Coordinates of C-alpha atoms in Angstrom, one line a residue:
M896 CA 0.0 0.0 0.0
P897 CA 1.3 3.5 -0.8
A898 CA 2.1 5.7 2.1
P899 CA -0.5 8.4 2.9
P900 CA 0.1 11.8 1.2
A901 CA 2.0 14.5 3.0
D902 CA 2.1 18.2 2.2
D903 CA 5.8 18.5 2.8
P904 CA 8.2 15.9 1.4
P905 CA 11.8 16.2 2.6
P906 CA 13.5 19.2 0.9
Q907 CA 16.1 18.5 -1.7
P908 CA 19.3 20.5 -1.8
S909 CA 19.1 21.2 -5.5
A910 CA 17.0 20.0 -8.4
A911 CA 19.5 20.8 -11.0
P912 CA 21.5 17.5 -10.9
A913 CA 18.3 15.5 -10.8
V914 CA 16.7 17.4 -13.8
G915 CA 20.0 17.1 -15.6
G916 CA 19.9 13.3 -15.0
V917 CA 16.4 13.2 -16.5
L918 CA 17.6 15.1 -19.5
R919 CA 20.6 12.7 -19.9
S920 CA 18.4 9.6 -19.4
S921 CA 16.0 10.9 -22.1
G922 CA 18.8 12.4 -24.3
A923 CA 19.5 9.3 -26.4
L924 CA 15.8 8.6 -26.6
S925 CA 15.1 12.2 -27.6
I926 CA 17.7 12.0 -30.4
G927 CA 16.1 8.8 -31.6
V928 CA 12.6 10.3 -31.4
A929 CA 13.8 13.5 -33.1
V930 CA 15.1 11.4 -36.0
S931 CA 11.7 9.7 -36.2
R932 CA 9.7 12.9 -36.0
V933 CA 11.8 14.6 -38.6
L934 CA 11.3 11.6 -40.9
G935 CA 7.6 11.9 -40.1
L936 CA 7.6 15.5 -41.3
V937 CA 9.5 14.4 -44.5
R938 CA 6.7 11.8 -45.0
Q939 CA 4.0 14.4 -44.4
S940 CA 5.8 16.9 -46.7
L941 CA 5.8 14.3 -49.5
F942 CA 2.1 13.7 -48.9
S943 CA 1.3 17.4 -49.0
R944 CA 3.0 17.8 -52.4
L945 CA 1.3 14.7 -53.8
I946 CA -2.2 15.1 -52.4
G947 CA -2.5 18.7 -51.3
A948 CA -5.0 19.8 -48.6
G949 CA -8.3 19.2 -50.3
A950 CA -11.0 16.5 -50.5
L951 CA -8.6 13.6 -51.1
A952 CA -6.3 14.7 -48.2
D953 CA -9.4 14.9 -46.0
A954 CA -10.4 11.3 -47.1
Y955 CA -7.0 9.8 -46.2
T956 CA -6.8 11.7 -43.0
V957 CA -10.2 10.4 -41.7
A958 CA -9.5 6.9 -43.0
F959 CA -6.1 6.8 -41.2
R960 CA -7.7 8.4 -38.1
I961 CA -10.2 5.5 -37.6
P962 CA -7.8 2.7 -36.7
N963 CA -5.7 5.3 -34.8
L964 CA -8.6 6.3 -32.7
L965 CA -9.0 2.7 -31.6
R966 CA -5.2 2.3 -31.3
D967 CA -5.0 5.2 -28.9
L968 CA -8.0 3.9 -27.0
L969 CA -6.8 0.4 -26.5
A970 CA -3.0 0.1 -27.2
E971 CA -0.9 3.2 -26.8
G972 CA -3.3 4.8 -24.3
A973 CA -4.9 2.5 -21.8
L974 CA -2.8 -0.6 -22.4
S975 CA 0.5 1.2 -22.1
S976 CA -0.6 2.9 -18.8
A977 CA -1.7 -0.4 -17.3
F978 CA 0.8 -2.8 -18.7
V979 CA 4.1 -1.0 -17.9
P980 CA 3.6 -0.8 -14.1
T981 CA 2.2 -4.3 -13.9
F982 CA 5.0 -5.8 -16.0
T983 CA 7.6 -3.7 -14.0
E984 CA 6.1 -5.0 -10.7
A985 CA 6.4 -8.6 -12.0
M986 CA 10.0 -8.0 -12.9
V987 CA 10.9 -6.4 -9.6
Q988 CA 8.9 -8.6 -7.2
E989 CA 8.9 -12.0 -9.1
D990 CA 11.2 -12.9 -11.9
R991 CA 11.8 -12.4 -15.6
E992 CA 10.2 -15.7 -16.6
R993 CA 6.9 -14.9 -14.9
A994 CA 6.9 -11.4 -16.3
Y995 CA 7.4 -12.8 -19.8
R996 CA 4.5 -15.2 -19.3
L997 CA 2.3 -12.2 -18.3
A998 CA 3.5 -10.4 -21.5
D999 CA 2.5 -13.4 -23.7
L1000 CA -0.9 -13.5 -22.1
A1001 CA -1.4 -9.8 -22.7
L1002 CA -0.3 -10.3 -26.3
A1003 CA -2.9 -13.0 -26.8
G1004 CA -5.7 -11.0 -25.3
V1005 CA -4.8 -7.9 -27.3
L1006 CA -4.7 -9.8 -30.6
L1007 CA -8.1 -11.4 -29.8
L1008 CA -9.7 -8.0 -29.1
T1009 CA -8.1 -5.9 -31.8
G1010 CA -8.4 -8.7 -34.4
T1011 CA -12.2 -8.7 -33.8
L1012 CA -12.4 -4.9 -34.0
T1013 CA -10.3 -4.9 -37.2
L1014 CA -12.8 -7.3 -38.9
L1015 CA -15.8 -5.2 -37.8
G1016 CA -14.0 -2.0 -39.1
V1017 CA -13.5 -3.6 -42.5
L1018 CA -17.1 -4.8 -42.7
F1019 CA -18.7 -1.6 -41.5
A1020 CA -16.2 1.0 -42.8
E1021 CA -18.8 3.2 -44.6
Q1022 CA -21.1 3.4 -41.6
V1023 CA -18.1 4.4 -39.4
V1024 CA -17.1 7.1 -41.9
R1025 CA -20.6 8.5 -42.0
L1026 CA -20.6 8.6 -38.2
I1027 CA -17.3 10.5 -37.9
T1028 CA -17.9 13.1 -40.7
S1029 CA -20.6 15.6 -41.4
G1030 CA -21.8 17.1 -44.7
W1031 CA -19.6 15.0 -47.0
S1032 CA -20.8 13.8 -50.4
A1033 CA -21.5 10.1 -51.1
D1034 CA -18.4 9.8 -53.3
K1035 CA -16.1 11.3 -50.6
I1036 CA -17.6 8.9 -48.1
A1037 CA -17.1 5.9 -50.4
D1038 CA -13.5 6.9 -51.1
T1039 CA -12.8 7.3 -47.4
A1040 CA -14.4 3.9 -46.6
A1041 CA -12.2 2.2 -49.2
L1042 CA -9.1 3.7 -47.7
T1043 CA -10.3 2.7 -44.2
R1044 CA -10.6 -1.0 -45.2
I1045 CA -7.0 -0.9 -46.5
M1046 CA -5.5 0.6 -43.3
M1047 CA -7.8 -1.0 -40.6
P1048 CA -5.3 -3.9 -39.8
L1049 CA -3.0 -1.2 -38.4
L1050 CA -5.0 -1.5 -35.2
A1051 CA -3.9 -5.1 -34.5
L1052 CA -0.3 -4.5 -35.7
V1053 CA 0.3 -1.4 -33.5
S1054 CA -1.4 -3.1 -30.5
V1055 CA 1.1 -6.0 -30.7
G1056 CA 3.8 -3.4 -30.9
A1057 CA 2.4 -1.6 -27.8
V1058 CA 2.9 -4.8 -25.7
W1059 CA 6.5 -5.2 -26.9
T1060 CA 7.2 -1.5 -26.4
G1061 CA 6.0 -1.8 -22.8
M1062 CA 8.4 -4.7 -22.2
L1063 CA 11.3 -2.7 -23.6
T1064 CA 10.3 0.4 -21.6
A1065 CA 10.1 -1.5 -18.3
Q1066 CA 13.6 -2.9 -19.0
R1067 CA 15.0 0.5 -19.9
R1068 CA 15.5 -0.3 -23.6
F1069 CA 14.3 3.1 -24.9
L1070 CA 15.9 3.5 -28.3
P1071 CA 13.8 0.9 -30.1
L1072 CA 10.8 3.0 -29.1
A1073 CA 12.1 5.7 -31.4
Y1074 CA 13.5 3.6 -34.2
A1075 CA 10.2 1.7 -34.7
P1076 CA 8.2 4.8 -35.7
A1077 CA 11.3 5.8 -37.8
M1078 CA 11.0 2.6 -39.8
F1079 CA 7.3 3.4 -40.4
N1080 CA 8.3 6.8 -41.8
V1081 CA 11.2 5.4 -43.9
V1082 CA 8.9 2.9 -45.6
S1083 CA 6.3 5.6 -46.3
I1084 CA 9.0 8.0 -47.6
V1085 CA 10.3 5.4 -50.0
A1086 CA 6.8 4.7 -51.3
G1087 CA 6.1 8.5 -51.6
L1088 CA 9.3 9.1 -53.5
G1089 CA 8.4 6.3 -55.9
L1090 CA 4.9 7.8 -56.5
W1091 CA 6.5 11.3 -57.0
L1092 CA 9.1 10.0 -59.5
A1093 CA 6.4 8.0 -61.3
G1094 CA 4.2 11.0 -61.6
V1095 CA 1.3 9.3 -59.9
G1096 CA -1.3 11.7 -58.5
G1097 CA -4.9 12.0 -57.5
A1098 CA -7.0 9.0 -56.3
A1099 CA -4.4 6.5 -57.4
A1100 CA -1.7 8.2 -55.3
V1101 CA -4.0 8.2 -52.2
T1102 CA -4.8 4.4 -52.6
A1103 CA -1.1 3.6 -53.1
W1104 CA -0.2 5.7 -50.1
A1105 CA -2.7 3.8 -48.0
I1106 CA -1.2 0.4 -49.0
A1107 CA 2.3 1.7 -48.2
T1108 CA 1.0 2.9 -44.8
L1109 CA -0.1 -0.7 -44.0
V1110 CA 3.2 -2.1 -45.1
A1111 CA 5.0 0.5 -42.9
G1112 CA 2.9 -0.6 -40.0
V1113 CA 4.1 -4.2 -40.4
A1114 CA 7.7 -2.9 -40.5
Q1115 CA 7.2 -0.8 -37.4
T1116 CA 6.0 -3.8 -35.4
V1117 CA 8.5 -6.4 -36.6
I1118 CA 11.5 -4.2 -36.0
L1119 CA 10.9 -4.4 -32.2
L1120 CA 11.7 -8.1 -32.1
P1121 CA 15.5 -7.9 -32.6
S1122 CA 15.6 -5.7 -29.4
L1123 CA 13.7 -8.3 -27.4
W1124 CA 15.8 -11.2 -28.6
P1125 CA 18.9 -10.4 -26.5
L1126 CA 16.6 -10.1 -23.4
A1127 CA 15.8 -13.8 -23.8
Y1128 CA 12.2 -13.1 -24.9
R1129 CA 10.5 -15.4 -27.5
P1130 CA 6.9 -14.4 -28.3
R1131 CA 4.3 -17.0 -27.7
L1132 CA 0.5 -16.8 -27.9
R1133 CA -0.7 -18.1 -24.5
F1134 CA -4.4 -18.4 -24.0
A1135 CA -4.4 -20.8 -21.1
G1136 CA -4.9 -18.7 -18.0
L1137 CA -5.8 -15.6 -19.9
W1138 CA -9.0 -15.0 -17.8
T1139 CA -7.5 -16.1 -14.4
H1140 CA -4.0 -14.8 -14.3
P1141 CA -3.7 -12.1 -11.5
G1142 CA -1.4 -9.9 -13.6
V1143 CA -3.9 -9.9 -16.5
R1144 CA -6.7 -9.1 -14.1
R1145 CA -4.7 -6.2 -12.8
I1146 CA -4.0 -4.9 -16.3
V1147 CA -7.7 -5.1 -17.1
R1148 CA -8.6 -3.5 -13.8
L1149 CA -6.2 -0.6 -14.5
M1150 CA -7.3 -0.4 -18.1
L1151 CA -11.0 0.0 -17.6
P1152 CA -10.9 3.5 -16.1
A1153 CA -8.1 4.4 -18.5
V1154 CA -10.2 3.2 -21.4
V1155 CA -13.0 5.5 -20.3
G1156 CA -10.5 8.3 -19.9
V1157 CA -8.9 7.7 -23.3
A1158 CA -12.4 7.1 -24.8
A1159 CA -13.3 10.6 -23.6
V1160 CA -10.2 12.0 -25.4
Q1161 CA -11.1 10.1 -28.6
L1162 CA -14.7 11.3 -28.3
N1163 CA -13.1 14.8 -28.3
V1164 CA -11.2 13.9 -31.5
F1165 CA -14.4 12.4 -33.0
V1166 CA -16.5 15.5 -32.3
N1167 CA -13.8 17.9 -33.5
T1168 CA -13.4 15.9 -36.7
R1169 CA -17.2 16.3 -37.4
F1170 CA -16.8 20.0 -36.7
A1171 CA -13.9 20.3 -39.1
A1172 CA -15.6 18.1 -41.8
S1173 CA -18.6 20.4 -41.7
L1174 CA -16.4 23.4 -42.6
G1175 CA -15.9 22.1 -46.2
D1176 CA -13.0 20.6 -48.1
G1177 CA -9.6 21.1 -46.5
P1178 CA -10.0 21.9 -42.8
V1179 CA -9.6 18.2 -41.7
A1180 CA -6.3 17.8 -43.6
Q1181 CA -5.1 21.3 -42.6
I1182 CA -5.6 20.5 -38.9
E1183 CA -3.7 17.3 -39.4
Y1184 CA -0.8 19.1 -41.1
A1185 CA -0.6 21.6 -38.2
F1186 CA -0.8 18.9 -35.6
R1187 CA 2.1 17.0 -37.2
I1188 CA 4.4 20.0 -36.6
F1189 CA 2.9 20.7 -33.2
F1190 CA 3.6 17.1 -32.2
L1191 CA 7.3 17.4 -33.2
P1192 CA 8.4 19.0 -29.9
I1193 CA 6.0 16.7 -28.0
G1194 CA 7.5 13.7 -29.7
I1195 CA 11.1 14.8 -29.2
F1196 CA 10.8 16.1 -25.7
G1197 CA 7.5 15.1 -24.2
V1198 CA 7.3 11.5 -25.2
A1199 CA 11.0 10.9 -24.3
L1200 CA 10.6 12.6 -20.9
A1201 CA 7.3 10.8 -20.2
T1202 CA 8.8 7.4 -21.1
V1203 CA 11.8 7.9 -18.7
T1204 CA 9.7 9.5 -16.0
T1205 CA 7.0 6.8 -16.2
T1206 CA 9.7 4.1 -15.8
Q1207 CA 11.3 5.9 -12.8
V1208 CA 8.0 6.6 -11.0
S1209 CA 6.9 3.0 -11.6
E1210 CA 10.1 1.8 -9.9
E1211 CA 9.7 4.2 -7.0
A1212 CA 6.1 3.1 -6.5
A1213 CA 7.0 -0.6 -6.7
R1214 CA 9.5 0.0 -3.9
G1215 CA 6.9 2.0 -1.9
D1216 CA 9.0 5.2 -2.0
R1217 CA 6.5 8.0 -2.1
H1218 CA 9.1 10.8 -1.7
G1219 CA 11.1 9.3 -4.6
L1220 CA 8.0 9.2 -6.7
I1221 CA 7.3 12.9 -6.0
A1222 CA 10.9 13.8 -6.7
R1223 CA 11.0 12.0 -10.1
T1224 CA 7.7 13.6 -11.1
G1225 CA 9.1 17.0 -10.2
D1226 CA 12.2 16.4 -12.2
G1227 CA 10.1 15.6 -15.2
I1228 CA 8.0 18.7 -14.8
A1229 CA 11.1 21.0 -14.6
A1230 CA 12.5 19.4 -17.7
V1231 CA 9.2 20.0 -19.5
W1232 CA 9.2 23.7 -18.7
L1233 CA 12.9 24.0 -19.8
L1234 CA 12.3 22.4 -23.1
T1235 CA 8.8 23.1 -24.3
S1236 CA 8.4 26.8 -23.3
A1237 CA 11.1 27.7 -25.8
S1238 CA 9.4 25.5 -28.4
T1239 CA 6.1 27.3 -27.8
V1240 CA 7.7 30.7 -28.4
G1241 CA 9.6 29.6 -31.4
L1242 CA 6.7 27.9 -33.2
C1243 CA 4.3 30.8 -32.5
I1244 CA 6.7 33.3 -34.1
L1245 CA 8.1 31.2 -36.9
A1246 CA 4.8 29.3 -37.7
E1247 CA 4.4 30.5 -41.3
P1248 CA 8.0 30.1 -42.5
V1249 CA 8.1 26.6 -40.9
V1250 CA 4.9 25.5 -42.4
G1251 CA 5.8 26.9 -45.8
L1252 CA 9.2 25.2 -45.7
I1253 CA 7.8 21.8 -44.8
Y1254 CA 4.7 21.6 -46.9
E1255 CA 4.5 24.2 -49.6
G1256 CA 4.9 23.0 -53.2
G1257 CA 3.2 20.8 -55.7
R1258 CA -0.5 20.6 -54.8
F1259 CA 0.0 22.6 -51.6
G1260 CA 0.0 26.4 -52.2
H1261 CA 0.7 29.5 -50.2
A1262 CA -3.0 29.9 -49.2
E1263 CA -2.8 26.5 -47.5
T1264 CA 0.4 27.6 -45.8
V1265 CA -1.2 30.6 -44.2
A1266 CA -4.2 28.5 -43.1
V1267 CA -2.1 25.8 -41.5
A1268 CA 0.2 28.3 -39.8
A1269 CA -2.8 29.9 -38.1
I1270 CA -3.9 26.5 -36.8
L1271 CA -0.4 25.7 -35.6
Q1272 CA -0.2 28.9 -33.6
A1273 CA -3.4 28.0 -31.8
Y1274 CA -2.1 24.5 -31.1
V1275 CA 1.2 25.5 -29.7
L1276 CA -0.5 27.5 -27.0
G1277 CA -1.2 24.2 -25.4
L1278 CA 2.2 22.6 -25.9
I1279 CA 3.4 23.0 -22.3
P1280 CA 0.2 21.8 -20.6
Y1281 CA -0.2 19.0 -23.2
T1282 CA 3.3 17.7 -22.3
L1283 CA 2.8 18.1 -18.6
V1284 CA -0.2 15.8 -18.7
K1285 CA 2.1 13.1 -20.0
I1286 CA 4.4 13.6 -17.1
V1287 CA 1.9 13.9 -14.2
A1288 CA -0.9 11.4 -15.2
P1289 CA 1.2 8.2 -15.1
A1290 CA 2.0 8.7 -11.5
F1291 CA -1.6 8.0 -10.6
Y1292 CA -1.5 4.6 -12.4
T1293 CA 1.5 3.5 -10.4
I1294 CA -0.4 3.9 -7.1
N1295 CA -3.6 2.4 -8.5
K1296 CA -5.5 5.8 -8.5
T1297 CA -6.7 5.3 -12.1
R1298 CA -9.9 7.2 -11.8
L1299 CA -8.3 10.5 -11.0
P1300 CA -6.7 11.1 -14.5
L1301 CA -10.1 10.1 -15.9
L1302 CA -11.7 13.0 -13.9
A1303 CA -9.2 15.5 -15.2
S1304 CA -9.6 14.2 -18.7
L1305 CA -13.4 14.5 -18.6
A1306 CA -13.2 18.0 -17.3
A1307 CA -10.8 19.0 -20.1
I1308 CA -12.9 17.4 -22.8
A1309 CA -16.1 19.0 -21.5
V1310 CA -14.4 22.4 -21.8
N1311 CA -12.9 21.6 -25.2
I1312 CA -16.1 20.4 -26.8
G1313 CA -18.2 23.2 -25.2
F1314 CA -15.8 25.9 -26.5
N1315 CA -15.6 24.4 -30.0
A1316 CA -19.4 23.9 -30.3
L1317 CA -19.9 27.6 -29.5
T1318 CA -17.1 29.0 -31.7
Y1319 CA -16.2 26.6 -34.6
R1320 CA -18.4 28.5 -37.1
Q1321 CA -16.9 31.9 -36.1
L1322 CA -13.3 30.8 -35.5
G1323 CA -13.0 28.0 -38.0
A1324 CA -10.2 25.4 -37.9
P1325 CA -7.9 27.6 -35.7
G1326 CA -10.7 27.7 -33.1
L1327 CA -10.8 23.9 -33.0
A1328 CA -7.1 23.9 -32.3
L1329 CA -7.5 26.6 -29.6
G1330 CA -10.1 24.5 -27.9
T1331 CA -7.7 21.6 -27.7
S1332 CA -5.1 23.9 -26.0
I1333 CA -7.7 25.3 -23.5
G1334 CA -8.7 21.7 -22.7
A1335 CA -5.0 20.8 -22.0
V1336 CA -4.7 23.7 -19.6
V1337 CA -7.8 22.4 -17.7
N1338 CA -6.5 18.8 -17.7
V1339 CA -3.1 19.6 -16.1
A1340 CA -4.7 22.1 -13.6
V1341 CA -7.0 19.4 -12.3
L1342 CA -4.2 16.8 -12.3
R1343 CA -2.0 19.1 -10.2
L1344 CA -4.7 19.6 -7.6
L1345 CA -5.4 15.9 -7.4
Y1346 CA -1.7 15.1 -7.2
R1347 CA -1.2 17.4 -4.2
R1348 CA -4.2 15.8 -2.5
E1349 CA -3.4 12.1 -3.2
I1350 CA 0.4 12.0 -3.4
G1351 CA 2.1 15.2 -2.2
R1352 CA 3.2 18.7 -3.0
L1353 CA 5.3 19.2 -6.1
E1354 CA 6.5 22.7 -5.2
R1355 CA 10.0 23.2 -4.0
P1356 CA 12.0 26.2 -2.6
G1357 CA 13.3 28.6 -5.3
R1358 CA 10.6 27.8 -7.8
A1359 CA 9.5 31.4 -8.2
R1360 CA 13.0 32.5 -8.9
E1361 CA 13.4 29.7 -11.5
L1362 CA 10.1 30.8 -13.2
A1363 CA 11.3 34.4 -13.3
W1364 CA 14.5 33.4 -15.1
L1365 CA 12.5 31.2 -17.5
G1366 CA 10.2 34.1 -18.3
L1367 CA 13.2 36.4 -19.0
A1368 CA 14.9 33.8 -21.2
N1369 CA 11.7 33.3 -23.3
A1370 CA 11.1 37.1 -23.6
V1371 CA 14.6 37.6 -24.9
L1372 CA 14.2 34.6 -27.2
A1373 CA 10.9 36.0 -28.6
A1374 CA 12.5 39.4 -29.3
L1375 CA 15.5 37.8 -30.9
L1376 CA 13.4 35.6 -33.2
I1377 CA 11.2 38.4 -34.3
G1378 CA 14.1 40.6 -35.1
L1379 CA 16.2 38.0 -36.9
W1380 CA 13.4 36.6 -39.0
S1381 CA 12.2 40.1 -40.0
L1382 CA 15.7 40.7 -41.4
A1383 CA 15.9 37.2 -43.1
A1384 CA 12.4 37.6 -44.6
R1385 CA 13.4 40.9 -46.2
G1386 CA 16.5 39.4 -47.7
L1387 CA 14.6 36.3 -49.0
A1388 CA 11.9 38.6 -50.5
W1389 CA 14.6 40.6 -52.3
L1390 CA 16.2 37.4 -53.7
S1391 CA 12.8 35.9 -54.8
G1392 CA 12.7 35.8 -58.6
Q1393 CA 16.4 36.4 -58.9
V1394 CA 17.6 32.9 -57.9
P1395 CA 16.2 29.5 -58.7
R1396 CA 13.4 28.1 -56.4
L1397 CA 15.7 25.4 -55.0
A1398 CA 18.4 27.8 -54.1
L1399 CA 15.9 30.1 -52.4
T1400 CA 14.5 27.1 -50.4
L1401 CA 18.1 26.2 -49.3
L1402 CA 18.7 29.7 -48.2
E1403 CA 15.5 29.7 -46.2
V1404 CA 16.6 26.5 -44.5
L1405 CA 19.9 28.0 -43.7
A1406 CA 18.3 31.2 -42.3
L1407 CA 15.9 29.3 -40.1
T1408 CA 18.7 27.0 -38.9
L1409 CA 20.9 29.9 -38.0
I1410 CA 18.1 31.8 -36.3
I1411 CA 17.0 28.7 -34.2
G1412 CA 20.7 28.1 -33.3
A1413 CA 21.1 31.7 -32.2
G1414 CA 17.9 31.5 -30.2
F1415 CA 19.1 28.2 -28.5
A1416 CA 22.4 29.7 -27.6
V1417 CA 20.9 32.9 -26.0
Y1418 CA 18.1 31.0 -24.3
T1419 CA 20.4 28.4 -22.6
A1420 CA 23.0 31.2 -21.7
I1421 CA 20.4 33.1 -19.8
L1422 CA 19.1 30.0 -18.0
R1423 CA 22.6 28.9 -17.1
R1424 CA 23.2 32.4 -15.6
G1425 CA 20.1 31.9 -13.5
A1426 CA 21.1 28.3 -12.5
F1427 CA 17.9 26.9 -13.9
P1428 CA 17.7 23.1 -13.2
G1429 CA 19.0 21.2 -16.2
A1430 CA 20.2 24.3 -18.2
D1431 CA 23.8 23.1 -18.2
A1432 CA 22.8 19.7 -19.5
L1433 CA 20.7 21.3 -22.2
A1434 CA 23.4 23.6 -23.3
R1435 CA 25.9 20.7 -23.5
L1436 CA 23.4 18.5 -25.5
P1437 CA 24.5 19.6 -29.0
A1438 CA 28.2 19.1 -28.2
G1439 CA 27.4 15.7 -26.7
L1440 CA 25.5 14.7 -29.8
L1441 CA 28.5 15.7 -32.0
R1442 CA 30.9 13.7 -29.9
R1443 CA 28.6 10.7 -30.1
L1444 CA 28.4 11.0 -33.9
R1445 CA 32.2 11.3 -34.1
R1446 CA 32.7 8.2 -32.0
R1447 CA 30.4 6.2 -34.3
R1448 CA 32.3 7.4 -37.3
A1449 CA 35.6 6.4 -35.7

């Protein structure tokens, strides 16, 4: 049983070494995730040029979203939150053989459930598409249903991968978690380049892209096995004991509230998709394009930090160390503020050039760039709270308080849906993204209140001073980015029409790289001056990456 909460955990002399440790622990994973996310943007960039941001892009986006809604509901949401602490407890308190038996039982149960749902999705694809969209023509619905049938098996594939990912996470094998999605993107990019070179476009390109997406899902799952092999794991489907094993029962018990919570989130996605679909051709795809960029810092920083923090708090909870659990959560929160506040400032100011650089070209014009940039700016307002939820919520699962994140999630979704229902006609697609950000703020606010009541206080001495330095660093960063990009934009505008398009694009890449690099240097210098926790580790991160690359070349 966890110890009762206390308002005042023992004070720590300094959070800086601990936060730096979190950054170093997540550093390799962050690099791997960064590679995967950048490849994901390359994939999306190819898609935008092949398909554009109109009716066909809407059809693919909704068709891809249907198995992903169920995946998030069952695999990467509820299952991950329930499986990792249960598997970790089996590893710590029992032995590896029994933990692996539990994993095989979970694998069998997941395949049984998701295989059934996949079959139902294929059979009733058109009805599902009609349910999730609004105001679409019969032809657009039929096209979307055909794409849904192609990609529906992704649900079972990714669910299997979620079990194997949980096993790797519990045993601190983090890099495969980044490389598996990278493989998904590599396969998609190869297929996209083939379509581009062959001059395939329109409906044929969308169908071919959907088939390539399914093949990429197979590659993403299978690539996890070589990492499990050295850990003496050999996958087996075990059905005997599936309904009676105490570990499976605990997973199901933890999953049920989590499923309701994630279902509420997916209901939010469902409702917002209907709102976007009713705005005409384009908004569904435009929101997806913006979200891909918005998710880049979440993927690089948030997912990596959440993975490391979840593992650490699961271990502390398994040992019954409440103060250690609070400390590890606090370290993760400080690291989130350090990393994502600067990302928020940067993406707000540089939204349009970033969107244009990634997507503009082929069937994706400047008007689409402006529309997607406005949506992105609304999304990034929720970047910090969105990432904080990933850090704070898992702590409740480790102490079997699974209903509390559900309450926070329900409150956030109620606010989000209410705001969007009242404003989507007036604010359009950017308003839907803004509603998501407002919901994230509500979610993390409720979680923090519940954390203090159930576990303990996350505040520590010196926090006000740290926030002051963080505010100063971000204010200077904003002024610097505005000034430097203003100068760069004038220079690029003067060169437009005088140099080839490719050369202009390369110059824009160079300008953005230098501006972001200058912003990083100034931001970290100010925070190091203020002794912000983890600032030294962040400042040394690029040099450490270069050393690692040199060692690999040697």
